[in-house]
GROMACS .gro file of C-alpha atoms in nm:
model
  341
    1MET     CA    1   0.967  -0.639  -2.315
    2GLU     CA    2   1.105  -0.847  -2.027
    3ILE     CA    3   0.970  -0.705  -1.701
    4PHE     CA    4   1.052  -0.803  -1.344
    5VAL     CA    5   0.764  -0.743  -1.101
    6SER     CA    6   0.856  -0.807  -0.741
    7GLY     CA    7   0.549  -0.898  -0.540
    8ALA     CA    8   0.363  -1.041  -0.840
    9THR     CA    9   0.196  -1.297  -0.614
   10GLY     CA   10   0.045  -1.015  -0.408
   11ARG     CA   11  -0.249  -0.778  -0.444
   12VAL     CA   12  -0.099  -0.494  -0.646
   13GLY     CA   13   0.171  -0.698  -0.818
   14GLY     CA   14  -0.078  -0.957  -0.937
   15VAL     CA   15  -0.316  -0.707  -1.099
   16LEU     CA   16  -0.021  -0.517  -1.243
   17SER     CA   17   0.134  -0.833  -1.389
   18SER     CA   18  -0.193  -0.924  -1.562
   19ALA     CA   19  -0.212  -0.574  -1.713
   20LEU     CA   20   0.147  -0.597  -1.838
   21ILE     CA   21   0.088  -0.942  -1.989
   22LYS     CA   22  -0.219  -0.805  -2.170
   23ARG     CA   23   0.013  -0.543  -2.318
   24GLY     CA   24   0.225  -0.824  -2.462
   25HIS     CA   25   0.511  -0.816  -2.212
   26ASN     CA   26   0.683  -1.113  -2.049
   27VAL     CA   27   0.662  -1.089  -1.670
   28ARG     CA   28   0.875  -1.264  -1.411
   29THR     CA   29   0.893  -1.251  -1.033
   30ILE     CA   30   1.045  -1.405  -0.721
   31ALA     CA   31   0.819  -1.621  -0.505
   32VAL     CA   32   0.925  -1.738  -0.162
   33PRO     CA   33   0.910  -2.114  -0.103
   34GLY     CA   34   0.558  -2.222  -0.021
   35ASP     CA   35   0.392  -1.902  -0.147
   36PRO     CA   36   0.019  -1.996  -0.154
   37ASN     CA   37  -0.047  -1.768  -0.451
   38ARG     CA   38   0.228  -1.908  -0.672
   39ALA     CA   39   0.013  -2.150  -0.870
   40ALA     CA   40  -0.244  -1.881  -0.956
   41THR     CA   41   0.034  -1.639  -1.048
   42GLU     CA   42   0.194  -1.890  -1.284
   43ALA     CA   43  -0.148  -1.974  -1.431
   44ALA     CA   44  -0.184  -1.603  -1.512
   45GLY     CA   45   0.133  -1.624  -1.721
   46VAL     CA   46   0.400  -1.499  -1.480
   47THR     CA   47   0.732  -1.684  -1.460
   48CYS     CA   48   0.811  -1.746  -1.093
   49HIS     CA   49   1.165  -1.791  -0.966
   50THR     CA   50   1.189  -1.945  -0.620
   51GLY     CA   51   1.389  -1.732  -0.381
   52SER     CA   52   1.401  -1.427  -0.159
   53LEU     CA   53   1.451  -1.058  -0.224
   54ALA     CA   54   1.690  -1.059   0.071
   55SER     CA   55   1.926  -1.283  -0.131
   56PHE     CA   56   2.132  -1.093  -0.387
   57ALA     CA   57   2.199  -1.415  -0.579
   58ASP     CA   58   1.827  -1.490  -0.606
   59VAL     CA   59   1.747  -1.139  -0.726
   60GLU     CA   60   2.035  -1.140  -0.974
   61LYS     CA   61   1.915  -1.467  -1.125
   62ALA     CA   62   1.554  -1.353  -1.155
   63MET     CA   63   1.640  -1.016  -1.309
   64GLN     CA   64   1.893  -1.119  -1.572
   65GLY     CA   65   1.806  -0.968  -1.910
   66VAL     CA   66   1.517  -0.749  -1.794
   67ASP     CA   67   1.419  -0.425  -1.967
   68ALA     CA   68   1.203  -0.286  -1.688
   69VAL     CA   69   1.136  -0.331  -1.317
   70PHE     CA   70   0.833  -0.273  -1.099
   71HIS     CA   71   0.947  -0.313  -0.740
   72MET     CA   72   0.615  -0.368  -0.565
   73ALA     CA   73   0.706  -0.623  -0.299
   74ALA     CA   74   0.714  -0.523   0.067
   75VAL     CA   75   0.628  -0.660   0.406
   76ILE     CA   76   0.358  -0.449   0.571
   77SER     CA   77   0.345  -0.506   0.943
   78PHE     CA   78   0.316  -0.296   1.257
   79GLN     CA   79   0.411  -0.571   1.497
   80PRO     CA   80   0.735  -0.517   1.689
   81GLY     CA   81   0.841  -0.876   1.625
   82ALA     CA   82   0.837  -0.821   1.249
   83ARG     CA   83   1.115  -0.564   1.237
   84ASP     CA   84   1.388  -0.804   1.123
   85LEU     CA   85   1.165  -0.927   0.841
   86LEU     CA   86   1.072  -0.570   0.746
   87TRP     CA   87   1.440  -0.482   0.727
   88ASP     CA   88   1.535  -0.789   0.524
   89VAL     CA   89   1.260  -0.751   0.263
   90ASN     CA   90   1.196  -0.378   0.247
   91VAL     CA   91   1.550  -0.246   0.291
   92VAL     CA   92   1.790  -0.522   0.192
   93GLY     CA   93   1.548  -0.644  -0.075
   94THR     CA   94   1.515  -0.297  -0.227
   95TYR     CA   95   1.893  -0.255  -0.221
   96ASN     CA   96   1.935  -0.588  -0.402
   97VAL     CA   97   1.680  -0.496  -0.670
   98LEU     CA   98   1.851  -0.160  -0.725
   99ARG     CA   99   2.198  -0.316  -0.737
  100VAL     CA  100   2.091  -0.564  -1.001
  101ALA     CA  101   1.897  -0.302  -1.198
  102ALA     CA  102   2.206  -0.081  -1.198
  103ALA     CA  103   2.422  -0.370  -1.321
  104GLU     CA  104   2.173  -0.457  -1.595
  105SER     CA  105   2.160  -0.091  -1.697
  106GLN     CA  106   2.525  -0.117  -1.797
  107LYS     CA  107   2.404  -0.345  -2.079
  108ARG     CA  108   2.075  -0.177  -2.178
  109TYR     CA  109   1.840   0.100  -2.071
  110ILE     CA  110   1.627   0.007  -1.768
  111ARG     CA  111   1.302   0.173  -1.663
  112MET     CA  112   1.194   0.118  -1.303
  113VAL     CA  113   0.899   0.208  -1.080
  114PHE     CA  114   0.925   0.176  -0.702
  115ALA     CA  115   0.626   0.137  -0.470
  116SER     CA  116   0.639   0.346  -0.154
  117SER     CA  117   0.373   0.422   0.108
  118ASP     CA  118   0.203   0.724   0.258
  119GLN     CA  119   0.344   0.597   0.588
  120VAL     CA  120   0.655   0.800   0.499
  121TYR     CA  121   0.482   1.138   0.565
  122PRO     CA  122   0.331   1.012   0.818
  123THR     CA  123  -0.030   0.966   0.702
  124ARG     CA  124  -0.263   1.043   0.993
  125PHE     CA  125  -0.026   1.281   1.169
  126ALA     CA  126   0.095   1.483   0.873
  127ARG     CA  127   0.186   1.847   0.931
  128TYR     CA  128  -0.067   1.958   0.672
  129ARG     CA  129  -0.346   1.814   0.459
  130PRO     CA  130  -0.392   1.738   0.180
  131THR     CA  131  -0.042   1.595   0.213
  132ASP     CA  132   0.162   1.638  -0.103
  133GLU     CA  133   0.495   1.495  -0.218
  134ASN     CA  134   0.690   1.784  -0.061
  135HIS     CA  135   0.585   1.695   0.293
  136PRO     CA  136   0.882   1.612   0.522
  137LYS     CA  137   0.949   1.241   0.562
  138GLU     CA  138   0.864   1.180   0.929
  139PRO     CA  139   0.742   0.821   0.968
  140TYR     CA  140   0.614   0.705   1.304
  141THR     CA  141   0.618   0.334   1.212
  142PHE     CA  142   0.915   0.108   1.149
  143TYR     CA  143   0.747   0.006   0.824
  144GLY     CA  144   0.730   0.371   0.719
  145MET     CA  145   1.096   0.413   0.803
  146THR     CA  146   1.189   0.123   0.573
  147LYS     CA  147   1.000   0.295   0.292
  148VAL     CA  148   1.186   0.623   0.352
  149LEU     CA  149   1.513   0.431   0.320
  150GLY     CA  150   1.382   0.276   0.000
  151GLU     CA  151   1.295   0.616  -0.144
  152ASP     CA  152   1.639   0.749  -0.052
  153MET     CA  153   1.810   0.457  -0.223
  154VAL     CA  154   1.595   0.510  -0.532
  155LYS     CA  155   1.695   0.878  -0.548
  156PHE     CA  156   2.064   0.785  -0.519
  157TYR     CA  157   2.048   0.531  -0.800
  158GLN     CA  158   1.843   0.768  -1.017
  159ARG     CA  159   2.120   1.026  -0.979
  160SER     CA  160   2.415   0.792  -1.014
  161GLU     CA  161   2.314   0.554  -1.295
  162LYS     CA  162   2.274   0.731  -1.628
  163ASN     CA  163   2.100   0.438  -1.797
  164LEU     CA  164   1.857   0.361  -1.513
  165ASP     CA  165   1.548   0.580  -1.482
  166ILE     CA  166   1.332   0.539  -1.173
  167SER     CA  167   1.003   0.684  -1.052
  168THR     CA  168   0.834   0.641  -0.714
  169ALA     CA  169   0.464   0.578  -0.654
  170VAL     CA  170   0.340   0.652  -0.302
  171PHE     CA  171   0.039   0.434  -0.230
  172SER     CA  172  -0.253   0.532  -0.014
  173HIS     CA  173  -0.435   0.249   0.161
  174THR     CA  174  -0.512  -0.003  -0.115
  175GLU     CA  175  -0.772  -0.278  -0.133
  176ALA     CA  176  -0.941  -0.512  -0.376
  177ALA     CA  177  -1.320  -0.486  -0.381
  178HIS     CA  178  -1.386  -0.828  -0.228
  179GLU     CA  179  -1.171  -0.745   0.075
  180LEU     CA  180  -1.409  -0.474   0.195
  181ILE     CA  181  -1.677  -0.725   0.290
  182ASP     CA  182  -1.442  -0.966   0.470
  183PRO     CA  183  -1.454  -0.908   0.848
  184ASN     CA  184  -1.130  -1.105   0.883
  185GLY     CA  185  -0.950  -0.929   0.600
  186GLU     CA  186  -0.591  -0.829   0.663
  187TYR     CA  187  -0.653  -0.457   0.608
  188ALA     CA  188  -1.026  -0.392   0.572
  189GLY     CA  189  -1.093  -0.601   0.882
  190PRO     CA  190  -0.920  -0.365   1.128
  191ALA     CA  191  -1.043  -0.062   0.935
  192PHE     CA  192  -1.415  -0.145   0.937
  193TYR     CA  193  -1.490  -0.431   1.181
  194VAL     CA  194  -1.486  -0.427   1.562
  195ASN     CA  195  -1.343  -0.772   1.625
  196SER     CA  196  -1.060  -0.732   1.376
  197ARG     CA  197  -0.977  -0.383   1.506
  198VAL     CA  198  -0.941  -0.518   1.859
  199ARG     CA  199  -0.725  -0.811   1.745
  200SER     CA  200  -0.505  -0.576   1.547
  201LEU     CA  201  -0.461  -0.337   1.837
  202LYS     CA  202  -0.366  -0.617   2.073
  203ALA     CA  203  -0.113  -0.760   1.829
  204SER     CA  204   0.052  -0.438   1.725
  205SER     CA  205   0.273  -0.176   1.880
  206THR     CA  206   0.117   0.139   2.024
  207HIS     CA  207   0.137   0.354   1.712
  208HIS     CA  208  -0.104   0.132   1.521
  209ALA     CA  209  -0.444   0.294   1.465
  210GLY     CA  210  -0.312   0.615   1.611
  211ALA     CA  211  -0.231   0.517   1.967
  212THR     CA  212   0.091   0.689   2.070
  213SER     CA  213   0.132   0.540   2.418
  214ASN     CA  214   0.035   0.227   2.607
  215SER     CA  215  -0.217   0.427   2.807
  216GLU     CA  216  -0.389   0.545   2.488
  217LEU     CA  217  -0.389   0.192   2.354
  218ASP     CA  218  -0.546   0.065   2.675
  219GLN     CA  219  -0.805   0.343   2.660
  220ILE     CA  220  -0.906   0.253   2.304
  221LEU     CA  221  -0.927  -0.116   2.391
  222SER     CA  222  -1.142  -0.043   2.698
  223ILE     CA  223  -1.394   0.122   2.465
  224LEU     CA  224  -1.388  -0.134   2.184
  225GLU     CA  225  -1.351  -0.467   2.362
  226PRO     CA  226  -1.704  -0.457   2.510
  227LEU     CA  227  -1.837  -0.421   2.154
  228VAL     CA  228  -1.676  -0.743   2.029
  229ALA     CA  229  -1.945  -0.995   1.935
  230ASP     CA  230  -1.985  -1.327   1.758
  231ASP     CA  231  -2.163  -1.165   1.463
  232GLN     CA  232  -1.858  -0.942   1.398
  233PRO     CA  233  -2.029  -0.604   1.376
  234LEU     CA  234  -1.903  -0.312   1.173
  235LEU     CA  235  -1.750  -0.017   1.358
  236LEU     CA  236  -1.843   0.349   1.317
  237PRO     CA  237  -1.589   0.541   1.525
  238ARG     CA  238  -1.631   0.907   1.617
  239ASP     CA  239  -1.397   1.154   1.778
  240ALA     CA  240  -1.457   1.339   2.104
  241ASN     CA  241  -1.666   1.597   1.915
  242GLY     CA  242  -1.890   1.332   1.763
  243ILE     CA  243  -1.741   1.366   1.416
  244ALA     CA  244  -1.712   1.038   1.228
  245HIS     CA  245  -1.367   0.920   1.135
  246THR     CA  246  -1.269   0.916   0.769
  247GLN     CA  247  -1.111   0.654   0.545
  248GLU     CA  248  -0.880   0.710   0.250
  249LEU     CA  249  -0.867   0.409   0.022
  250VAL     CA  250  -0.783   0.334  -0.342
  251ASP     CA  251  -0.901   0.037  -0.544
  252VAL     CA  252  -0.609  -0.181  -0.654
  253ARG     CA  253  -0.713  -0.133  -1.018
  254ASP     CA  254  -0.678   0.243  -0.984
  255ILE     CA  255  -0.334   0.196  -0.830
  256VAL     CA  256  -0.230  -0.015  -1.127
  257ASP     CA  257  -0.364   0.244  -1.370
  258GLY     CA  258  -0.147   0.500  -1.190
  259LEU     CA  259   0.159   0.276  -1.208
  260LEU     CA  260   0.117   0.230  -1.582
  261LEU     CA  261   0.080   0.604  -1.633
  262ILE     CA  262   0.403   0.659  -1.439
  263PHE     CA  263   0.576   0.391  -1.645
  264ASP     CA  264   0.456   0.529  -1.979
  265LYS     CA  265   0.516   0.900  -1.940
  266PRO     CA  266   0.868   1.044  -1.982
  267GLU     CA  267   0.780   1.338  -1.758
  268ALA     CA  268   0.740   1.092  -1.469
  269ILE     CA  269   1.110   0.991  -1.474
  270GLY     CA  270   1.284   1.081  -1.150
  271GLU     CA  271   0.959   1.201  -0.993
  272THR     CA  272   0.747   1.089  -0.697
  273PHE     CA  273   0.369   1.068  -0.720
  274ASN     CA  274   0.102   1.015  -0.457
  275LEU     CA  275  -0.162   0.772  -0.581
  276ALA     CA  276  -0.448   0.882  -0.360
  277PRO     CA  277  -0.822   0.940  -0.396
  278ILE     CA  278  -0.943   1.295  -0.450
  279SER     CA  279  -1.085   1.304  -0.099
  280PRO     CA  280  -1.135   1.075   0.201
  281VAL     CA  281  -1.477   0.923   0.273
  282SER     CA  282  -1.663   0.980   0.598
  283LEU     CA  283  -1.728   0.655   0.781
  284GLY     CA  284  -2.051   0.819   0.890
  285GLU     CA  285  -2.168   0.761   0.533
  286PHE     CA  286  -1.974   0.450   0.443
  287ILE     CA  287  -2.033   0.221   0.743
  288PRO     CA  288  -2.417   0.246   0.728
  289TYR     CA  289  -2.392   0.182   0.352
  290LEU     CA  290  -2.171  -0.123   0.406
  291ALA     CA  291  -2.406  -0.245   0.680
  292LYS     CA  292  -2.710  -0.216   0.456
  293LYS     CA  293  -2.542  -0.392   0.164
  294THR     CA  294  -2.403  -0.679   0.372
  295GLY     CA  295  -2.693  -0.716   0.615
  296ARG     CA  296  -2.451  -0.671   0.901
  297ARG     CA  297  -2.518  -0.447   1.200
  298PHE     CA  298  -2.285  -0.167   1.301
  299VAL     CA  299  -2.196  -0.019   1.637
  300GLU     CA  300  -2.080   0.333   1.714
  301ALA     CA  301  -1.798   0.424   1.949
  302THR     CA  302  -1.660   0.755   2.068
  303ILE     CA  303  -1.283   0.736   2.087
  304PRO     CA  304  -1.149   1.038   2.279
  305VAL     CA  305  -0.795   0.990   2.148
  306ASP     CA  306  -0.654   1.182   1.853
  307LEU     CA  307  -0.626   0.912   1.587
  308GLY     CA  308  -0.530   1.161   1.320
  309ARG     CA  309  -0.666   1.179   0.967
  310THR     CA  310  -0.523   1.068   0.635
  311HIS     CA  311  -0.571   1.293   0.334
  312GLY     CA  312  -0.309   1.260   0.063
  313SER     CA  313  -0.292   1.494  -0.233
  314SER     CA  314  -0.299   1.339  -0.580
  315VAL     CA  315  -0.292   1.679  -0.753
  316LYS     CA  316   0.052   1.616  -0.904
  317ALA     CA  317  -0.046   1.274  -1.040
  318ARG     CA  318  -0.369   1.409  -1.181
  319ALA     CA  319  -0.203   1.712  -1.339
  320LEU     CA  320   0.110   1.548  -1.485
  321LEU     CA  321  -0.014   1.197  -1.551
  322GLY     CA  322  -0.388   1.226  -1.597
  323PHE     CA  323  -0.440   0.994  -1.301
  324GLN     CA  324  -0.810   0.965  -1.220
  325PRO     CA  325  -0.939   0.698  -0.979
  326LYS     CA  326  -1.249   0.529  -1.117
  327TYR     CA  327  -1.375   0.324  -0.823
  328SER     CA  328  -1.520   0.471  -0.503
  329LEU     CA  329  -1.557   0.275  -0.180
  330PHE     CA  330  -1.928   0.251  -0.255
  331ASP     CA  331  -1.861   0.115  -0.605
  332MET     CA  332  -1.627  -0.144  -0.459
  333VAL     CA  333  -1.888  -0.265  -0.211
  334ASP     CA  334  -2.152  -0.291  -0.482
  335GLU     CA  335  -1.914  -0.494  -0.697
  336ALA     CA  336  -1.814  -0.725  -0.411
  337ILE     CA  337  -2.178  -0.794  -0.319
  338ALA     CA  338  -2.270  -0.862  -0.682
  339ALA     CA  339  -1.980  -1.105  -0.719
  340ARG     CA  340  -2.082  -1.289  -0.403
  341SER     CA  341  -2.444  -1.332  -0.515
   0.00000   0.00000   0.00000
């Protein structure tokens, strides 16, 4: 089978592409000029077309003759200056992929899986928890809004194109094991490390990490900035009642397992599935564990601002697909430490 995987040079797309190649499929993608991961992606057996998802001509060329599509690529940013890029890649890019998939479906049946985000609900400030697929789409980030538009486009094309079947996978926060022990990591850094959290807060708009106003952002920074140190300590944040914050995170391999289940099962066609862990993990347990395993100290901070909590429901995916995450945060840390030794 000829399969187009957008974002194959990225975290999820790369692991997914390797799994598809192991199944005997031919995988192709689009790589932007200068993509630092292109060489490794090609070495893994993926055919890379140079171009941009924002260019219809580039997408059309890369997707000619495909039998299936995994649209995984997206820009994830909470910086106000990234909005044009978010629009071009996440909205225009998704439209281009759907347009080409619809055109190709006039020639042959096309199966497609679209990657969305729990930012559509909106994660920490959901109306109820665990948050299931029926929750209203009320994003508080521009990124989340682009994913809502993507989901809406997917639903339209699923309804309008009889030979194009699409499913949506809603990702919880996703990491590879080695990222958890990197204090400068793009996602784990701000989640678990003081210095990276402060840098992220300063670079991003107020909504990031739960701040809903400039005054709240300033208040959080006034608490965390004095804790910044050269040894990059871990952060154990607590709310005003002393309760440790929680973290919801899925190993990239579990996400890929979920994507393949969605792709394989006919009952998944036209449906949306949260790919989330069974329950969040208390940072009161995880941060001391990570500190012990890495030999890094941690600091505690009381943040008297409602940062919300993320708790997505994967009941539907577990019931209809048999989705079952295998790797806990603790397993991931153990694996990362072993690989580093």
